[in-house]
GROMACS .gro file of C-alpha atoms in nm:
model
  442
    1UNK     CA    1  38.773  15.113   6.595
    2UNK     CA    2  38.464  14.929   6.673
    3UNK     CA    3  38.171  14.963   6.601
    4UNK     CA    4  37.963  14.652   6.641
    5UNK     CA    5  37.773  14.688   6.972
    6UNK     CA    6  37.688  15.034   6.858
    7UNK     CA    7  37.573  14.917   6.531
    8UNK     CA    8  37.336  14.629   6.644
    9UNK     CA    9  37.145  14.952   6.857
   10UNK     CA   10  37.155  15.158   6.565
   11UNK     CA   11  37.003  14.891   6.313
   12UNK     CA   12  36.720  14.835   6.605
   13UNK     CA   13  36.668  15.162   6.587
   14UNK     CA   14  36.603  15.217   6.236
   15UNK     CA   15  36.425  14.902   6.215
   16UNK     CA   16  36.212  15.078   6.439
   17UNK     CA   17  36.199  15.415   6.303
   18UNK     CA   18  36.171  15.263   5.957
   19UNK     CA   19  35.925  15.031   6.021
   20UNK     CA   20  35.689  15.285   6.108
   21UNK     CA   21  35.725  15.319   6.492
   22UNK     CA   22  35.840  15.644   6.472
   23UNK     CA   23  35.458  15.764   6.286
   24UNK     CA   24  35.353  15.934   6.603
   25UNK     CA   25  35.657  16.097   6.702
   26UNK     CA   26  35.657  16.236   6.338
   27UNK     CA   27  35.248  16.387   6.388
   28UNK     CA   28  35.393  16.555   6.666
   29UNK     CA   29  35.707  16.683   6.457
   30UNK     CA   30  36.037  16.637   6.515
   31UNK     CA   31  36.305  16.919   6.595
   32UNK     CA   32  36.648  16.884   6.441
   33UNK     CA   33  36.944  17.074   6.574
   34UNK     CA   34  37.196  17.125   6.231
   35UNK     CA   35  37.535  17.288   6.286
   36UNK     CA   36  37.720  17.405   6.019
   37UNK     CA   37  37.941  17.665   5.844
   38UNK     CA   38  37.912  17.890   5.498
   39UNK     CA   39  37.804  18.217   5.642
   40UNK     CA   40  37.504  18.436   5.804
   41UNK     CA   41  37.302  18.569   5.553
   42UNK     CA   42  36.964  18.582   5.742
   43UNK     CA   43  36.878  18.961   5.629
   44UNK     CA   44  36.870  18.876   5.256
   45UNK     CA   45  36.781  18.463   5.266
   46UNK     CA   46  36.608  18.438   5.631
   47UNK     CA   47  36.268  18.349   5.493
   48UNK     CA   48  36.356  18.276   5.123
   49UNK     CA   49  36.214  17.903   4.971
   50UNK     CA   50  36.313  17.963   4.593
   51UNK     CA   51  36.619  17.742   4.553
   52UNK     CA   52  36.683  17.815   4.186
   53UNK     CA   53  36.691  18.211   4.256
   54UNK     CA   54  36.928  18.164   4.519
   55UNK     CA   55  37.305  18.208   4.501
   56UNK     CA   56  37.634  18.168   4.704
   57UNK     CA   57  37.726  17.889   4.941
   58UNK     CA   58  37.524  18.079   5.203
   59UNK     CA   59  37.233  18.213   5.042
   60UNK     CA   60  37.154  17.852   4.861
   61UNK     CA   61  37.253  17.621   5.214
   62UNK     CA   62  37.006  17.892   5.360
   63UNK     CA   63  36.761  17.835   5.118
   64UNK     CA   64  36.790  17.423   5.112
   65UNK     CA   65  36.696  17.420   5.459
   66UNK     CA   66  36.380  17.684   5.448
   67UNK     CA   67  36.219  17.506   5.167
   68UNK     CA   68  36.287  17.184   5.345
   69UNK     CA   69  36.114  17.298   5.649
   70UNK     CA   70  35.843  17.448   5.488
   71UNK     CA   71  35.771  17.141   5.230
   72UNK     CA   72  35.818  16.875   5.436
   73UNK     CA   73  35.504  16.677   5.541
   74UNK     CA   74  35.638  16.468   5.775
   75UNK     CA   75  35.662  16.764   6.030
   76UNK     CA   76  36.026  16.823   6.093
   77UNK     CA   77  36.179  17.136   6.162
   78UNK     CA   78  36.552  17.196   6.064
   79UNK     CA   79  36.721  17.449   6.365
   80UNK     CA   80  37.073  17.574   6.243
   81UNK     CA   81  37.327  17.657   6.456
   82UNK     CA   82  37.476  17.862   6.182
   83UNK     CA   83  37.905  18.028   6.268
   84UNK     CA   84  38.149  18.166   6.069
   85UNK     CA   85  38.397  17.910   5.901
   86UNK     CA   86  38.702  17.972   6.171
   87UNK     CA   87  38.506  17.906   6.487
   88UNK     CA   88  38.335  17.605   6.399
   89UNK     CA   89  38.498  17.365   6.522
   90UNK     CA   90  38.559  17.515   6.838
   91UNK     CA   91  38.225  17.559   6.874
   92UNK     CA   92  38.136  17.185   6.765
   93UNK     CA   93  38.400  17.040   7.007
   94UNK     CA   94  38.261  17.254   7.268
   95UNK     CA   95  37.842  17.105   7.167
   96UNK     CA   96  37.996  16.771   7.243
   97UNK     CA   97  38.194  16.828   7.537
   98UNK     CA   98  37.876  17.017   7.637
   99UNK     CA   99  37.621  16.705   7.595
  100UNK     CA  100  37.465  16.938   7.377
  101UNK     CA  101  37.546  16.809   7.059
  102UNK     CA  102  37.379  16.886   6.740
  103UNK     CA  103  37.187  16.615   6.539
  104UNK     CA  104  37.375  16.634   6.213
  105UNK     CA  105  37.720  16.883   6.147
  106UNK     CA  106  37.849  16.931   5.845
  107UNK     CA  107  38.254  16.894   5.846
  108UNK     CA  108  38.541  16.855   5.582
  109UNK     CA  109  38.678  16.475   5.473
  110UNK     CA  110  39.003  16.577   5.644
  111UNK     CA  111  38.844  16.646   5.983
  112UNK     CA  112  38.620  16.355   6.011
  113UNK     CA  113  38.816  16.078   6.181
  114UNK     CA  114  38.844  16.296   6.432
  115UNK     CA  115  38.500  16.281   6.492
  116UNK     CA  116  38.482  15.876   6.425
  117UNK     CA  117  38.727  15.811   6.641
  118UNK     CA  118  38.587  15.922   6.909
  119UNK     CA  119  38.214  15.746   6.851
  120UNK     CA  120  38.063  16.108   6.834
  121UNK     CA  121  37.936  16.036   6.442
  122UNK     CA  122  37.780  15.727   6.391
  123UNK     CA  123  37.780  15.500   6.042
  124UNK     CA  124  37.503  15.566   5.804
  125UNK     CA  125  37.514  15.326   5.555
  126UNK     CA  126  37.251  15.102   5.627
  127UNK     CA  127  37.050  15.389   5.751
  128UNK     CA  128  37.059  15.574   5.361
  129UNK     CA  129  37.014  15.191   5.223
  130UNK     CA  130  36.682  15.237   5.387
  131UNK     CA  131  36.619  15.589   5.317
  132UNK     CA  132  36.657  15.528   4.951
  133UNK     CA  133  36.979  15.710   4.919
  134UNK     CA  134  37.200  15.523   4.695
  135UNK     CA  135  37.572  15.551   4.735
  136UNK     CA  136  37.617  15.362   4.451
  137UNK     CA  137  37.574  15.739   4.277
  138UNK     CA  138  37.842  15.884   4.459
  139UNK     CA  139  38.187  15.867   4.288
  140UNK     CA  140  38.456  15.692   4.430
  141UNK     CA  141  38.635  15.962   4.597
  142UNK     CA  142  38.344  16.130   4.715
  143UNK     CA  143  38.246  15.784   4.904
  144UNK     CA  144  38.623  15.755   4.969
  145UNK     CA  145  38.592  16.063   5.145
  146UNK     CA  146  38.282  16.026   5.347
  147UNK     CA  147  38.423  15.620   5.492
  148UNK     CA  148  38.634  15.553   5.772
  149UNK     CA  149  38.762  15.188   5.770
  150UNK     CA  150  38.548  15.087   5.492
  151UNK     CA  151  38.195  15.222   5.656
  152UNK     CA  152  37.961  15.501   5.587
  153UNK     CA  153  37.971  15.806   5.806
  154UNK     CA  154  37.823  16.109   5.628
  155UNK     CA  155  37.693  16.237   5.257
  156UNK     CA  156  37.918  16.381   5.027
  157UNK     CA  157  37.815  16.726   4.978
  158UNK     CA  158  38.063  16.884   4.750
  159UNK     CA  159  38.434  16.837   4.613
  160UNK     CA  160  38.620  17.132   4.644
  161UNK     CA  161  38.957  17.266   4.500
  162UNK     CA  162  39.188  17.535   4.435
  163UNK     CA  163  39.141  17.693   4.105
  164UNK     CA  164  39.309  17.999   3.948
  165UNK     CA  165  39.075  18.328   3.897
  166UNK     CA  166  39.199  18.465   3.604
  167UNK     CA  167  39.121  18.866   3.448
  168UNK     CA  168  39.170  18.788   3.082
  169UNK     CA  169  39.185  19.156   3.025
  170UNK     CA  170  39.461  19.194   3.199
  171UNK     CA  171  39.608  18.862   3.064
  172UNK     CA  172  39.564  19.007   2.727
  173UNK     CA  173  39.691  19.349   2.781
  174UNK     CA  174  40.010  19.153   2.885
  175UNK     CA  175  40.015  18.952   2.539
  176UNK     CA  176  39.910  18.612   2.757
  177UNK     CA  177  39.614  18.464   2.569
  178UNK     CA  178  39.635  18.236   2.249
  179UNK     CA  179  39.407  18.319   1.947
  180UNK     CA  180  39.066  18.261   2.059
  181UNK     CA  181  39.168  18.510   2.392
  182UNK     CA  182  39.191  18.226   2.611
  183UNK     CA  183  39.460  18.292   2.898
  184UNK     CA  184  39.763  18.109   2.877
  185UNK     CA  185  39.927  17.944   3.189
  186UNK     CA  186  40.236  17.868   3.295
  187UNK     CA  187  40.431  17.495   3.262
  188UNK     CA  188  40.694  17.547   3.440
  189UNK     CA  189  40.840  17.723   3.758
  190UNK     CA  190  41.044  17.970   3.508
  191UNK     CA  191  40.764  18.033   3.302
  192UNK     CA  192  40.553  18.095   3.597
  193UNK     CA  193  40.810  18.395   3.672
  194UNK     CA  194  40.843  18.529   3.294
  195UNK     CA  195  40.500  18.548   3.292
  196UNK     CA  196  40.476  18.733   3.584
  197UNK     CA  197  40.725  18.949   3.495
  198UNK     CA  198  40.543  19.028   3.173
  199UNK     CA  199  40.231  19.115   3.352
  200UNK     CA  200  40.388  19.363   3.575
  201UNK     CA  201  40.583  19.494   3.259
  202UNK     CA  202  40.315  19.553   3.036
  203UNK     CA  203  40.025  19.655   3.305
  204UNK     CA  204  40.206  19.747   3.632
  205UNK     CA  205  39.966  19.494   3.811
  206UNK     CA  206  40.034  19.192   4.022
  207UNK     CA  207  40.089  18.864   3.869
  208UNK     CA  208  39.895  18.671   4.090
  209UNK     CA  209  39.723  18.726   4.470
  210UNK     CA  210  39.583  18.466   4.737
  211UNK     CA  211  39.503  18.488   5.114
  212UNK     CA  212  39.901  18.441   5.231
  213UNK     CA  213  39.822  18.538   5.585
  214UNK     CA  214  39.463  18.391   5.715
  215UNK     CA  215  39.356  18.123   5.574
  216UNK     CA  216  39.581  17.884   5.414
  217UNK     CA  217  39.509  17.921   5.043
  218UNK     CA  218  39.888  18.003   4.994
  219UNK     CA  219  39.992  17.754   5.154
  220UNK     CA  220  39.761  17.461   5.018
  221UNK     CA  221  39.909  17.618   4.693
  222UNK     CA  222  40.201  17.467   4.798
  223UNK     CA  223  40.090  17.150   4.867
  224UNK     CA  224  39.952  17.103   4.508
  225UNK     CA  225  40.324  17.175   4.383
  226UNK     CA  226  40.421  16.900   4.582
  227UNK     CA  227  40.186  16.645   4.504
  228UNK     CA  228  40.284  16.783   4.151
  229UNK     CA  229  40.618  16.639   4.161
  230UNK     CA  230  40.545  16.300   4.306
  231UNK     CA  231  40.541  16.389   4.650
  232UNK     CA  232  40.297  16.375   4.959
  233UNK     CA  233  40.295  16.526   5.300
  234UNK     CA  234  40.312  16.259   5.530
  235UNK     CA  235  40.537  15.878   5.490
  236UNK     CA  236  40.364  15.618   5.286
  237UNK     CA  237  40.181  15.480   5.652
  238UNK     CA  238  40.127  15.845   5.772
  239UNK     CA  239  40.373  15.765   6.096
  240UNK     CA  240  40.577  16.063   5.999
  241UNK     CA  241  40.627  16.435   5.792
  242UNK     CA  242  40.772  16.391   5.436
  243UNK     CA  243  40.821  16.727   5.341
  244UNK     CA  244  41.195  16.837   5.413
  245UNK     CA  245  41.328  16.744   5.139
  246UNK     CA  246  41.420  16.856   4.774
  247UNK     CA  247  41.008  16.797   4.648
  248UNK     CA  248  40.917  17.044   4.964
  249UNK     CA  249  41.172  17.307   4.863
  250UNK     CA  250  41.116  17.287   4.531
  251UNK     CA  251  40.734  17.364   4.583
  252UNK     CA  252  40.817  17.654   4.859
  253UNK     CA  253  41.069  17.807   4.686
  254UNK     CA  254  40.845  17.845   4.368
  255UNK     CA  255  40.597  18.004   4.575
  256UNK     CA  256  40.791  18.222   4.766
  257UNK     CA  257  41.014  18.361   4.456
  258UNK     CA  258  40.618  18.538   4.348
  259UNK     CA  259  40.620  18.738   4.659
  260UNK     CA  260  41.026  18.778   4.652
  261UNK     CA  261  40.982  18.900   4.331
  262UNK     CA  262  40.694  19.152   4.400
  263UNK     CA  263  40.462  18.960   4.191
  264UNK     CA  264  40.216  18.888   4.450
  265UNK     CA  265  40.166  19.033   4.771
  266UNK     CA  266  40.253  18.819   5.097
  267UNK     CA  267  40.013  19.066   5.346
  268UNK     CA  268  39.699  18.975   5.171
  269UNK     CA  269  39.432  18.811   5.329
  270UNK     CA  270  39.119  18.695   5.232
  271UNK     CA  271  38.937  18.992   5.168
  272UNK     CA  272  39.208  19.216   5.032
  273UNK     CA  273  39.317  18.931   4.795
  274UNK     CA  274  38.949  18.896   4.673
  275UNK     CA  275  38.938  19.265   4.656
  276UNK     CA  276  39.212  19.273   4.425
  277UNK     CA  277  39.070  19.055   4.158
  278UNK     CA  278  38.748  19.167   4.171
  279UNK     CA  279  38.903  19.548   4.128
  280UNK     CA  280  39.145  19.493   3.836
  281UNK     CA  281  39.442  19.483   4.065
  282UNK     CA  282  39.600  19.127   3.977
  283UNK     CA  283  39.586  18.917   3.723
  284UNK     CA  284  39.526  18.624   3.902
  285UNK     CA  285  39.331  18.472   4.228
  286UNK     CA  286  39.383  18.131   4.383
  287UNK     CA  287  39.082  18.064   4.565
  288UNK     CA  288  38.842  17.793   4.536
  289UNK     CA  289  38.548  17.603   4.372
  290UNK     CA  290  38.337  17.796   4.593
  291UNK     CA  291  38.361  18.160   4.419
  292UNK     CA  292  38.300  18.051   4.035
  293UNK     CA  293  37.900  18.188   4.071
  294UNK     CA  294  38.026  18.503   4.314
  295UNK     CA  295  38.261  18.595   4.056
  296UNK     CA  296  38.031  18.524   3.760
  297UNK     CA  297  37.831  18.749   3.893
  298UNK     CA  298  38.057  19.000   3.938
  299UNK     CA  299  38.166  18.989   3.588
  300UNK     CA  300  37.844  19.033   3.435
  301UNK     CA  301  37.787  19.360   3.640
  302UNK     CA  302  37.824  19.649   3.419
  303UNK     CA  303  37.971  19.852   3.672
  304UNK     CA  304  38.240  19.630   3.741
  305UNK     CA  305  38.602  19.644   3.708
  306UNK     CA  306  38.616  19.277   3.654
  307UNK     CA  307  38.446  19.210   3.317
  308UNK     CA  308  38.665  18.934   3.166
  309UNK     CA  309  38.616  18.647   3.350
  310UNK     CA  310  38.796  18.278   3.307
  311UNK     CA  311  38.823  18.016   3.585
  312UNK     CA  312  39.138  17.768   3.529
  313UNK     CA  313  39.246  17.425   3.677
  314UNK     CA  314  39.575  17.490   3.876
  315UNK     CA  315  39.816  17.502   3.637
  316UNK     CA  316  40.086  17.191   3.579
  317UNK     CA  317  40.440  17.359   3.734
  318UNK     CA  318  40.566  17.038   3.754
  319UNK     CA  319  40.596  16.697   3.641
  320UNK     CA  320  40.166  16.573   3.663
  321UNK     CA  321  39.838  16.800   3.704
  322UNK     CA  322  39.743  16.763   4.064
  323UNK     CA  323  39.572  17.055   4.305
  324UNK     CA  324  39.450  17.035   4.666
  325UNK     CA  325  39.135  16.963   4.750
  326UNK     CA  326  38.853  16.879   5.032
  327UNK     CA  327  38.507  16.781   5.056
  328UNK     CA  328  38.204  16.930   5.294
  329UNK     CA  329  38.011  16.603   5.403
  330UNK     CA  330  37.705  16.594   5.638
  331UNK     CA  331  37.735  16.357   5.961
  332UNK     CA  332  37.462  16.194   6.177
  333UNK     CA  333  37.582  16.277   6.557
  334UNK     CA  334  37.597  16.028   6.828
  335UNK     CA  335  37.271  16.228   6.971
  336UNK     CA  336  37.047  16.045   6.742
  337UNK     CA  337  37.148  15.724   6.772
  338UNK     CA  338  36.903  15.638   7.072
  339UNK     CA  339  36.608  15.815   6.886
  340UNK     CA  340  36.441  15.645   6.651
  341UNK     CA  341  36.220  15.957   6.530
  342UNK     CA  342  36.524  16.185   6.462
  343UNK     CA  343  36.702  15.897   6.306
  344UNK     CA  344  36.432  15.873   6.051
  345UNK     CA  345  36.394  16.264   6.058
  346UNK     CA  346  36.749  16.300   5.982
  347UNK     CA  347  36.759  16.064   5.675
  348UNK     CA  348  36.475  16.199   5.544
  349UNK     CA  349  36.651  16.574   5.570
  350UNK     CA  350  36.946  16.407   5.393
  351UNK     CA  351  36.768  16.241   5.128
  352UNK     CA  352  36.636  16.602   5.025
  353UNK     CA  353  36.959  16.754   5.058
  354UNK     CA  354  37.104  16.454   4.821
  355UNK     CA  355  36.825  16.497   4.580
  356UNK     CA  356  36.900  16.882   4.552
  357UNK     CA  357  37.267  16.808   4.457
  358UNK     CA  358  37.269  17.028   4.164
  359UNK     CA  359  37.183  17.328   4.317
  360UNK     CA  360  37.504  17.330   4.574
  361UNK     CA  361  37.668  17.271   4.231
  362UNK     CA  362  37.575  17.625   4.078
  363UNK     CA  363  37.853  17.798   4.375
  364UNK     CA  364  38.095  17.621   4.173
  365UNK     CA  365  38.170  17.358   4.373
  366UNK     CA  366  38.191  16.962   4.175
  367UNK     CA  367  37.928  16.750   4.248
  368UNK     CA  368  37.907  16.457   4.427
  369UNK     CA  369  37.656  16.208   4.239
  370UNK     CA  370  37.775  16.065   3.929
  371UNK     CA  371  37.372  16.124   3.802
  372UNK     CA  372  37.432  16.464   3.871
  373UNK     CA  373  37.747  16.541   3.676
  374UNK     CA  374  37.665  16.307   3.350
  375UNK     CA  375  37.303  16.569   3.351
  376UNK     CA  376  37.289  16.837   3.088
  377UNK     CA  377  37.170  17.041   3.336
  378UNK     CA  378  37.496  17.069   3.556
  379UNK     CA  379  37.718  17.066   3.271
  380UNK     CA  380  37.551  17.350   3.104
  381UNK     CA  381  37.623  17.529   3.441
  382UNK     CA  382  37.844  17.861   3.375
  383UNK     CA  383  38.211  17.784   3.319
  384UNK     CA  384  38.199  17.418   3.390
  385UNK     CA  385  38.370  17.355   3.087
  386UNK     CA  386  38.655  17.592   3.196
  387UNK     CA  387  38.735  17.382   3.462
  388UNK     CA  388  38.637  17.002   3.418
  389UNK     CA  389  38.939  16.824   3.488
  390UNK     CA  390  39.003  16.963   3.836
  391UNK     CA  391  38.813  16.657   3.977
  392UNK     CA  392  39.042  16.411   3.755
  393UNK     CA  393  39.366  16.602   3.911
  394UNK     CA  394  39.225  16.613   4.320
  395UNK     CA  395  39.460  16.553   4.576
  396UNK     CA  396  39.358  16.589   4.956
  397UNK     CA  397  39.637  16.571   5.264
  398UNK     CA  398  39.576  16.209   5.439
  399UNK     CA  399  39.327  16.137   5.650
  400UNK     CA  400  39.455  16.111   5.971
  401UNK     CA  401  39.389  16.202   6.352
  402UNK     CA  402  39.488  16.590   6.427
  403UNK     CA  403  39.459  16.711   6.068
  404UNK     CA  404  39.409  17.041   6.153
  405UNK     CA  405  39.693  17.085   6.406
  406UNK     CA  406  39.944  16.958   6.133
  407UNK     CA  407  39.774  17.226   5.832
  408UNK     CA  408  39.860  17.476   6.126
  409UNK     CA  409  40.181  17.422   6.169
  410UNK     CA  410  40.256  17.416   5.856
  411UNK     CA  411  40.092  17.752   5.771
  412UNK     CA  412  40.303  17.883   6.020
  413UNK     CA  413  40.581  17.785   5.929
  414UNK     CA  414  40.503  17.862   5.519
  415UNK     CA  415  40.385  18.187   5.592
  416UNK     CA  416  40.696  18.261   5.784
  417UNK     CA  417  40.904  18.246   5.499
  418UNK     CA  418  40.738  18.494   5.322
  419UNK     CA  419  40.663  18.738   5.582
  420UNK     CA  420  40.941  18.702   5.772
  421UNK     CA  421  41.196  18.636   5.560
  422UNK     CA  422  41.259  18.261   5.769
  423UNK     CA  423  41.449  18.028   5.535
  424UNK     CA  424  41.277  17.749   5.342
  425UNK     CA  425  41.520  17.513   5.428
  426UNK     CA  426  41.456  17.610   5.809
  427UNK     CA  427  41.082  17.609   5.785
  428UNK     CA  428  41.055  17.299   5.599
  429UNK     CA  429  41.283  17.107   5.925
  430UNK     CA  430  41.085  17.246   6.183
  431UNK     CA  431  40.737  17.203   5.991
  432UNK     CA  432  40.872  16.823   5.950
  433UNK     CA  433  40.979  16.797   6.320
  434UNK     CA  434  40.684  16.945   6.507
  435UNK     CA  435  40.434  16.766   6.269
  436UNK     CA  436  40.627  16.399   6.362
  437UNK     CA  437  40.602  16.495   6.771
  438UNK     CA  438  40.210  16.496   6.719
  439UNK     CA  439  40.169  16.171   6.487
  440UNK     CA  440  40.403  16.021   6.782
  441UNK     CA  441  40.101  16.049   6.994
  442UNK     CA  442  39.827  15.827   6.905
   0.00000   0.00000   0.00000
């Protein structure tokens, strides 16, 4: 890709816009159209400024961009085009194809060559050199994450992984905790079964539960076994599928023998699965970095059924800790790149969402400034501690063109096996052969 006629208009701009031409524009404020994902929660956050008091991914992005719009003095007025996490993309392919882009999206790491490829994000490095934002703070894999072909394209917003959710209570009841009552997980495929089979013995509850049907928790689960054992999903230079093979059964054969065995249940989705934990119903959740303050919360409810609350890294099945992972990152759209006033409006809006790191950090998520996560203040956060190596053991699927379609197909085909009854052996071929007829097309 380049990038260099595009650049030499974008450094004129900010030249510009940093240089003070944009002052007028700014008196007169400046609008900026945000897209991005994490919920609706306008009935309980729709007006609400107080960023410490507010909690969950929704409620605190909600409450970022109020108190930015009502603090900011350089007149600049944040409008969200807010969705629900499936249709967003959709929706964002549709702004551009539109010509009615918005000024900054937030995406994932895995989806944004997509975007760079086509020239509808633009490079931001030398912009946030000027804006005072120092990338020089991020950690390596959260710059790693945000660069295509060694530029800047977007600010790191988050690492995310899976976790496991764990009801001590239940762990204990089932003679699974050490001395001090902290749960004790499995090392190896068998023991993952002997444990489950002692949970169900001793409590008559499921072992473990994750969204197997909706979104692809389940399956990502998978993909950590397999990076567990050595492996990766695509060919050392991402030209082709490297899953059929002994690694890939290994990893969907473990996974499939908890819902053969009746240890999990293969027709839960999202919301049933996180019903079940947060009822007493399983001993176990996979689900994400982004729950730890939901479910925090929910413990410390007196009137809950969850009361015992312990977040774990993915456990180590296999041969080396590894577990999937992702990061949210926000991108600069082509629709700026013209206008020297949003340009300059834009950094500014990331500069405050890069100061207020920490606060993103209390849903759980890891954050993404090294000044951050060396503070007291975000390692005192609640169960930090419980889970402080996940970051050290993040693995993410490769970044490459059509991401999305290839995580498809391969939830499909997955989820098959345990609804269905489809073979692995099957499933892993055709996951392998459909994903190597889109990476033919470049």
């Amino acid at each position: 890709m380049k990038y260099h006629s595009k650049l030499v208009s974008l450094m004129l701009v900010m030249v510009m816009a940093f240089g003070g031409f944009a002052i007028q524009a700014q008196e007169e404020g400046v609008t900026l159209n945000l897209s991005r994902f994490f919920g609706v929660c306008d009935d309980e956050y729709g007006g609400f400024t107080d960023i410490e008091a507010a909690s969950g991914e929704c409620g605190i992005v909600t409450t970022l961009i109020n108190n930015f719009n009502a603090t900011n003095d350089a007149g600049i007025t944040v409008v969200v085009q807010g969705t629900e996490w499936g249709a967003y993309y959709d929706q964002l392919n549709a702004t551009f194809a539109g010509g009615n882009a918005p000024d900054i999206a937030v995406m994932h790491r895995t989806r944004l060559i997509d975007y760079t490829s086509r020239n509808l994000v633009i490079p931001v490095g030398e912009a946030f050199e000027m804006a005072g934002i120092d990338v020089t703070d991020f950690p390596q894999p959260a710059l790693d994450a945000v660069s295509v072909d060694g530029e800047v394209f977007g600010l790191p917003f988050d690492l995310h992984t899976l976790l496991w959710h764990v009801n001590a209570d239940i762990m204990a009841e089932a003679g699974l905790v050490d001395e001090d009552g902290t749960p004790i997980m499995p090392g190896s495929p068998e023991e993952l079964l002997e444990h489950a089979a002692m949970v169900q013995e001793a409590t008559g509850m499921d072992y473990i539960a994750m969204d197997a049907t909706q979104f692809p928790l389940g399956v990502r689960a998978v993909f950590a076994m397999i990076w567990q054992q050595g492996g990766d999903l695509l060919n050392e230079d991402r030209t082709a599928a490297d899953i059929n093979n002994e690694v890939g059964l290994n990893a969907l054969n473990t996974m499939n023998s908890l819902f053969e065995g009746g240890f999990a249940n293969a027709t839960y989705d999202y919301a049933s699965s996180q019903e079940a934990f947060i009822n007493g119903e399983t001993a176990i959740l996979i689900n994400g970095t982004w729950v730890v303050d939901f479910y925090t919360e929910q413990a410390e409810d007196e009137s809950a059924t969850l009361t015992n609350y312990v977040v774990s890294d993915f456990p180590t099945l296999f041969d080396q800790p590894a577990t999937w992972s992702d990061t949210h990152m926000w991108a600069v759209t082509n629709a700026v790149q013209d206008d020297p006033a949003k340009l300059e409006a834009a950094m500014t809006f990331l500069s405050f969402i890069n100061d207020n790191n920490i606060h993103w950090a209390r849903t759980g998520h890891v954050a993404v400034r090294n000044s951050v996560l060396e503070s007291e203040e975000y390692q005192s956060l609640p169960r930090r501690d419980e889970y402080v190596g996940t970051a050290d053991i993040a693995f993410a699927f490769p970044q490459v063109l059509r991401y999305q379609t290839m995580e498809d197909i391969l939830a499909e085909e997955f989820q098959a096996v345990w609804l269905t009854g489809k073979s692995p052996e099957d499933a892993l071929a055709s996951a392998e052969s459909r994903i190597n007829d889109i990476l033919v097309v470049r």
